[in-house]
Amino acid sequence: MQSIADGRARISPLGLLFLTITSLGWGLNFPIMKNLLSEWPPLSSRGLCGVVGAGLLALIAVTKGQKLQVPVKMRGRLLLVSLLSLGGWIAFLGLALLWLNASEAAVIGTSVPIWVALLAWPILGERVSPGRATGLAIALCGITFLIGGNGFDASLEKLPGLLFAIAGVISVALGTVLTKHFPLAMPPVSLAAWQIGLGCLPIAVVGLAVEQPQLSALSSVGWASMLYMTVILFCVSYVCWFAALERLPAATASIGTLMVPAIGVVASVAMLHEPFGLREIAALAVTLGGIALAMRS
C-alpha cells in the first residue's frame, strides 16, 4: 500500500470510493440532525450517538487487531484534542442548528481551514502566504454573504446560531492544530474510537442532566436518524475516511472533503425543502472556491 507522503502515489479508485462514502455520510448528517431536533434535544442526541458509535468503533478496532491501550504520556493530550475536535463540534453544531438552516451550517463548516491557518501561525509558526490569505478572505466573504444576505434583522435573529457554529469550527481547528503540535501515535480506528468517545461522553452526560430527553418522543424517523448518526456518521464514515487516507495523497483527500458542504446543502434542500436560490448558490461557490484556492497555495 502506498504511503500518502509519497508525492508519486497514484490516486486509487478504491480510495476515491472511500472518500465519496465519507463525504456522503458527513454531508447527509446536516439535514438529518436538523430534522431530529424537532424530536430530541441537540446535546443528548449527538452525545449518546457518539458514545455508542465509539463503542462500535472500538469493536471494529479489536477485530482489525488494533490495540486500544493509550500510552500514559499521550492520555492528557488525547483528552484535550478529543474535547476540542469532537466534543466542541458535536455540541456547538447541535446548538447552532436550533437557529440556522442545515445548509447554512454546512457552508459555515467549510471555514475550518480558515481557522486552522490562522491558529497554525502563532502555535506552529506556519506563516500564511499571500495566496492562501487571499483564498481564505474570499471564503470568509462567501460565508458573510450567506448569513448577511437576508438583511440585518434576519441576520440578528440567527446570531446565536452563527456564534455557536463559529465556536464549533474554531474548536475543531484548534484541535487539529494541537494534533499536529502533539502527534497522537495510535492505530487510526482505535484513535477515532477514543476521540469520539472522550469527546461525546461529557456532551451526553450534560444533555441527559439538562435536557432530560424522553425516548417516547422519538418517532420511527427519529429512531432512524439516531441509528444513522451512530452507525453511518460515527462508524462507517470514519472507517472510510481512514481507509481513504491510506490510499490517497493527503492533498487529494483534503480537497475531496469540500464535497461535504455541497452535499449538505443539496440534501437539505431535498429533504427539508430549505431555500436554495442564487444567494445560496453564490455563497457556496465563493466559499468553496476560496478554500480550494487557499489549499492549493
Short mmCIF file of C-alpha atoms in Angstrom, two decimals:
data_model
loop_
_atom_site.label_atom_id
_atom_site.label_comp_id
_atom_site.label_asym_id
_atom_site.label_seq_id
_atom_site.Cartn_x
_atom_site.Cartn_y
_atom_site.Cartn_z
CA MET A 1 0.00 0.00 0.00
CA GLN A 2 1.40 3.36 -0.99
CA SER A 3 2.17 5.99 1.62
CA ILE A 4 0.21 9.21 1.44
CA ALA A 5 3.50 11.01 1.98
CA ASP A 6 4.77 9.70 -1.35
CA GLY A 7 4.35 12.51 -3.85
CA ARG A 8 4.33 9.99 -6.68
CA ALA A 9 1.48 7.95 -5.20
CA ARG A 10 -1.26 7.19 -7.66
CA ILE A 11 -4.83 8.16 -6.98
CA SER A 12 -6.51 4.90 -6.05
CA PRO A 13 -10.06 4.35 -7.39
CA LEU A 14 -10.85 2.47 -4.17
CA GLY A 15 -9.53 5.43 -2.18
CA LEU A 16 -11.83 7.76 -4.11
CA LEU A 17 -14.75 5.44 -3.36
CA PHE A 18 -13.98 5.54 0.36
CA LEU A 19 -13.66 9.33 0.18
CA THR A 20 -17.02 9.61 -1.55
CA ILE A 21 -18.69 7.44 1.10
CA THR A 22 -17.15 9.61 3.82
CA SER A 23 -18.32 12.84 2.21
CA LEU A 24 -21.85 11.48 1.72
CA GLY A 25 -22.01 10.30 5.31
CA TRP A 26 -20.83 13.60 6.75
CA GLY A 27 -22.84 15.75 4.34
CA LEU A 28 -26.16 13.99 4.87
CA ASN A 29 -25.76 14.43 8.62
CA PHE A 30 -26.66 18.14 8.42
CA PRO A 31 -30.32 17.74 7.33
CA ILE A 32 -30.75 14.54 9.36
CA MET A 33 -29.58 16.26 12.52
CA LYS A 34 -31.71 19.32 11.80
CA ASN A 35 -34.79 17.14 11.40
CA LEU A 36 -34.01 15.16 14.58
CA LEU A 37 -34.00 18.39 16.60
CA SER A 38 -37.78 18.54 16.20
CA GLU A 39 -37.99 15.39 18.36
CA TRP A 40 -34.91 15.27 20.57
CA PRO A 41 -32.62 17.98 22.04
CA PRO A 42 -29.18 18.55 20.47
CA LEU A 43 -26.74 17.57 23.22
CA SER A 44 -28.44 14.32 24.21
CA SER A 45 -28.97 13.09 20.67
CA ARG A 46 -25.47 13.78 19.36
CA GLY A 47 -23.71 12.85 22.59
CA LEU A 48 -25.42 9.48 23.02
CA CYS A 49 -24.99 8.55 19.37
CA GLY A 50 -21.31 9.40 19.63
CA VAL A 51 -20.78 7.28 22.75
CA VAL A 52 -22.47 4.24 21.18
CA GLY A 53 -20.62 4.86 17.91
CA ALA A 54 -17.30 4.97 19.78
CA GLY A 55 -18.10 1.60 21.32
CA LEU A 56 -18.79 0.12 17.89
CA LEU A 57 -15.54 1.59 16.56
CA ALA A 58 -13.66 0.02 19.47
CA LEU A 59 -15.08 -3.37 18.48
CA ILE A 60 -14.00 -2.76 14.88
CA ALA A 61 -10.51 -1.81 16.06
CA VAL A 62 -10.20 -5.02 18.09
CA THR A 63 -11.45 -7.04 15.13
CA LYS A 64 -8.75 -5.44 12.95
CA GLY A 65 -6.13 -6.28 15.56
CA GLN A 66 -5.57 -2.68 16.63
CA LYS A 67 -4.69 -2.10 20.28
CA LEU A 68 -6.88 0.23 22.33
CA GLN A 69 -4.32 0.90 25.05
CA VAL A 70 -3.29 4.56 25.27
CA PRO A 71 0.32 5.33 26.29
CA VAL A 72 0.44 7.21 29.59
CA LYS A 73 2.24 10.22 28.13
CA MET A 74 -0.47 10.61 25.46
CA ARG A 75 -3.54 10.49 27.70
CA GLY A 76 -3.70 14.19 28.58
CA ARG A 77 -3.23 15.40 25.01
CA LEU A 78 -5.69 12.80 23.70
CA LEU A 79 -8.35 14.07 26.12
CA LEU A 80 -7.70 17.70 25.19
CA VAL A 81 -7.76 17.11 21.44
CA SER A 82 -10.88 14.92 21.72
CA LEU A 83 -12.79 17.55 23.69
CA LEU A 84 -11.87 20.21 21.14
CA SER A 85 -12.07 18.35 17.82
CA LEU A 86 -15.09 16.15 18.57
CA GLY A 87 -16.74 17.48 21.72
CA GLY A 88 -16.72 21.11 20.64
CA TRP A 89 -18.00 20.34 17.15
CA ILE A 90 -20.69 17.93 18.34
CA ALA A 91 -22.04 20.30 21.00
CA PHE A 92 -21.76 23.63 19.22
CA LEU A 93 -23.09 22.42 15.85
CA GLY A 94 -26.08 20.82 17.52
CA LEU A 95 -26.87 24.10 19.29
CA ALA A 96 -26.24 26.13 16.13
CA LEU A 97 -28.89 24.16 14.24
CA LEU A 98 -31.52 25.49 16.62
CA TRP A 99 -31.18 28.86 14.83
CA LEU A 100 -29.57 28.05 11.46
CA ASN A 101 -30.75 26.10 8.43
CA ALA A 102 -28.84 22.87 7.87
CA SER A 103 -27.48 24.28 4.59
CA GLU A 104 -26.17 27.41 6.36
CA ALA A 105 -24.44 25.28 8.99
CA ALA A 106 -22.89 23.14 6.25
CA VAL A 107 -21.38 26.16 4.50
CA ILE A 108 -20.05 27.61 7.76
CA GLY A 109 -18.47 24.24 8.45
CA THR A 110 -16.24 24.72 5.42
CA SER A 111 -14.45 27.56 7.21
CA VAL A 112 -12.41 25.15 9.36
CA PRO A 113 -9.31 25.60 7.09
CA ILE A 114 -9.53 29.36 7.65
CA TRP A 115 -9.20 28.97 11.40
CA VAL A 116 -6.60 26.21 11.08
CA ALA A 117 -4.41 28.55 9.03
CA LEU A 118 -4.90 31.43 11.47
CA LEU A 119 -4.21 29.32 14.56
CA ALA A 120 -1.26 27.48 12.98
CA TRP A 121 0.59 30.78 12.64
CA PRO A 122 1.06 31.51 16.38
CA ILE A 123 1.05 27.88 17.56
CA LEU A 124 3.07 26.10 14.86
CA GLY A 125 4.86 29.05 13.28
CA GLU A 126 3.28 28.34 9.87
CA ARG A 127 3.03 31.69 8.12
CA VAL A 128 0.08 32.41 5.87
CA SER A 129 1.22 33.01 2.27
CA PRO A 130 -0.37 35.85 0.25
CA GLY A 131 -2.16 33.35 -1.97
CA ARG A 132 -3.56 31.45 0.98
CA ALA A 133 -4.58 34.67 2.72
CA THR A 134 -6.44 35.74 -0.42
CA GLY A 135 -8.26 32.42 -0.67
CA LEU A 136 -9.24 32.48 2.99
CA ALA A 137 -10.51 36.06 2.68
CA ILE A 138 -12.65 35.06 -0.32
CA ALA A 139 -14.09 32.10 1.62
CA LEU A 140 -14.91 34.34 4.57
CA CYS A 141 -16.72 36.74 2.24
CA GLY A 142 -18.85 33.87 0.95
CA ILE A 143 -19.89 32.91 4.48
CA THR A 144 -20.60 36.54 5.37
CA PHE A 145 -22.78 36.91 2.28
CA LEU A 146 -24.68 33.74 3.16
CA ILE A 147 -25.57 34.92 6.67
CA GLY A 148 -25.98 38.62 5.95
CA GLY A 149 -27.76 38.41 2.62
CA ASN A 150 -31.26 38.41 4.12
CA GLY A 151 -30.89 41.76 5.85
CA PHE A 152 -29.82 42.94 9.28
CA ASP A 153 -32.94 41.81 11.18
CA ALA A 154 -32.83 38.28 9.79
CA SER A 155 -29.10 38.07 10.49
CA LEU A 156 -29.62 39.27 14.06
CA GLU A 157 -32.17 36.53 14.68
CA LYS A 158 -29.62 33.94 13.57
CA LEU A 159 -26.75 35.48 15.54
CA PRO A 160 -26.78 32.85 18.35
CA GLY A 161 -26.61 30.07 15.78
CA LEU A 162 -23.81 31.83 13.93
CA LEU A 163 -21.81 32.25 17.12
CA PHE A 164 -22.29 28.60 18.08
CA ALA A 165 -21.29 27.46 14.57
CA ILE A 166 -18.16 29.62 14.61
CA ALA A 167 -17.30 28.33 18.09
CA GLY A 168 -17.62 24.81 16.69
CA VAL A 169 -15.31 25.34 13.72
CA ILE A 170 -12.75 27.18 15.88
CA SER A 171 -12.82 24.28 18.34
CA VAL A 172 -12.20 21.79 15.52
CA ALA A 173 -9.43 23.97 14.09
CA LEU A 174 -7.67 24.30 17.44
CA GLY A 175 -7.89 20.56 17.99
CA THR A 176 -6.44 19.98 14.50
CA VAL A 177 -3.52 22.34 15.12
CA LEU A 178 -2.79 20.82 18.53
CA THR A 179 -2.84 17.34 16.97
CA LYS A 180 -0.05 18.48 14.65
CA HIS A 181 1.78 20.02 17.61
CA PHE A 182 1.30 16.94 19.83
CA PRO A 183 1.08 13.94 17.47
CA LEU A 184 -1.13 11.05 18.59
CA ALA A 185 0.70 7.88 17.56
CA MET A 186 -2.11 5.31 17.66
CA PRO A 187 -3.79 2.98 15.15
CA PRO A 188 -6.38 5.04 13.23
CA VAL A 189 -9.60 3.23 14.16
CA SER A 190 -8.55 2.95 17.80
CA LEU A 191 -7.73 6.65 17.82
CA ALA A 192 -11.12 7.52 16.30
CA ALA A 193 -12.88 5.38 18.94
CA TRP A 194 -11.11 7.17 21.78
CA GLN A 195 -11.56 10.64 20.30
CA ILE A 196 -15.28 10.19 19.61
CA GLY A 197 -15.88 8.54 22.99
CA LEU A 198 -13.95 11.11 25.03
CA GLY A 199 -15.43 13.98 23.04
CA CYS A 200 -19.05 12.81 23.21
CA LEU A 201 -19.27 11.35 26.73
CA PRO A 202 -19.37 14.72 28.55
CA ILE A 203 -21.85 16.04 25.97
CA ALA A 204 -24.12 13.07 26.60
CA VAL A 205 -23.88 13.45 30.40
CA VAL A 206 -24.69 17.17 30.28
CA GLY A 207 -27.50 16.55 27.80
CA LEU A 208 -29.15 13.87 29.91
CA ALA A 209 -28.89 16.05 33.02
CA VAL A 210 -30.08 19.32 31.50
CA GLU A 211 -32.34 18.34 28.61
CA GLN A 212 -33.89 15.18 30.13
CA PRO A 213 -34.92 13.65 26.77
CA GLN A 214 -37.75 11.13 26.57
CA LEU A 215 -37.49 8.02 24.40
CA SER A 216 -41.24 8.18 23.83
CA ALA A 217 -40.74 11.44 21.91
CA LEU A 218 -38.85 9.64 19.13
CA SER A 219 -40.85 8.63 16.06
CA SER A 220 -39.72 5.94 13.64
CA VAL A 221 -37.96 8.67 11.64
CA GLY A 222 -36.30 9.89 14.83
CA TRP A 223 -35.02 6.41 15.66
CA ALA A 224 -33.76 6.04 12.08
CA SER A 225 -31.94 9.36 12.43
CA MET A 226 -30.32 8.22 15.68
CA LEU A 227 -29.28 4.97 14.02
CA TYR A 228 -27.84 6.89 11.08
CA MET A 229 -25.71 9.12 13.29
CA THR A 230 -24.49 6.18 15.36
CA VAL A 231 -23.61 3.76 12.58
CA ILE A 232 -23.05 5.87 9.45
CA LEU A 233 -21.75 9.16 10.83
CA PHE A 234 -19.57 7.91 13.66
CA CYS A 235 -18.57 4.46 12.37
CA VAL A 236 -18.79 3.93 8.61
CA SER A 237 -17.73 7.46 7.68
CA TYR A 238 -14.70 7.47 9.97
CA VAL A 239 -13.55 3.99 8.94
CA CYS A 240 -13.87 5.01 5.27
CA TRP A 241 -12.04 8.29 5.97
CA PHE A 242 -9.00 6.48 7.37
CA ALA A 243 -9.17 3.95 4.54
CA ALA A 244 -9.17 6.85 2.04
CA LEU A 245 -6.16 8.45 3.75
CA GLU A 246 -4.24 5.18 3.38
CA ARG A 247 -4.86 5.15 -0.38
CA LEU A 248 -4.83 8.80 -1.46
CA PRO A 249 -2.38 11.70 -1.27
CA ALA A 250 -3.25 13.89 1.71
CA ALA A 251 -3.97 16.91 -0.51
CA THR A 252 -6.42 14.92 -2.62
CA ALA A 253 -8.26 13.67 0.46
CA SER A 254 -8.44 17.17 1.94
CA ILE A 255 -9.78 18.77 -1.21
CA GLY A 256 -12.23 15.89 -1.58
CA THR A 257 -13.85 16.79 1.74
CA LEU A 258 -15.04 20.01 0.10
CA MET A 259 -17.84 17.81 -1.25
CA VAL A 260 -19.29 17.68 2.29
CA PRO A 261 -20.88 21.16 2.38
CA ALA A 262 -22.15 20.81 -1.18
CA ILE A 263 -23.80 17.50 -0.28
CA GLY A 264 -25.14 19.07 2.91
CA VAL A 265 -26.73 21.97 1.04
CA VAL A 266 -28.27 19.81 -1.70
CA ALA A 267 -29.54 17.25 0.82
CA SER A 268 -31.04 19.99 2.99
CA VAL A 269 -32.94 21.37 0.01
CA ALA A 270 -34.20 17.92 -1.00
CA MET A 271 -35.03 16.60 2.47
CA LEU A 272 -36.06 19.73 4.36
CA HIS A 273 -37.16 21.97 1.46
CA GLU A 274 -34.81 24.72 2.60
CA PRO A 275 -34.41 27.75 0.31
CA PHE A 276 -31.82 27.34 -2.43
CA GLY A 277 -31.63 30.40 -4.64
CA LEU A 278 -28.93 32.49 -6.24
CA ARG A 279 -27.74 33.76 -2.85
CA GLU A 280 -27.11 30.25 -1.51
CA ILE A 281 -25.51 29.09 -4.76
CA ALA A 282 -23.23 32.13 -4.90
CA ALA A 283 -22.25 31.84 -1.24
CA LEU A 284 -21.43 28.14 -1.58
CA ALA A 285 -19.44 28.67 -4.78
CA VAL A 286 -17.45 31.60 -3.38
CA THR A 287 -16.73 29.81 -0.11
CA LEU A 288 -15.61 26.56 -1.72
CA GLY A 289 -13.61 28.42 -4.37
CA GLY A 290 -11.81 30.47 -1.75
CA ILE A 291 -10.93 27.45 0.36
CA ALA A 292 -9.77 25.47 -2.69
CA LEU A 293 -7.50 28.40 -3.64
CA ALA A 294 -6.12 28.57 -0.11
CA MET A 295 -5.38 24.84 -0.02
CA ARG A 296 -3.51 24.99 -3.31
CA SER A 297 -1.38 27.98 -2.26
#
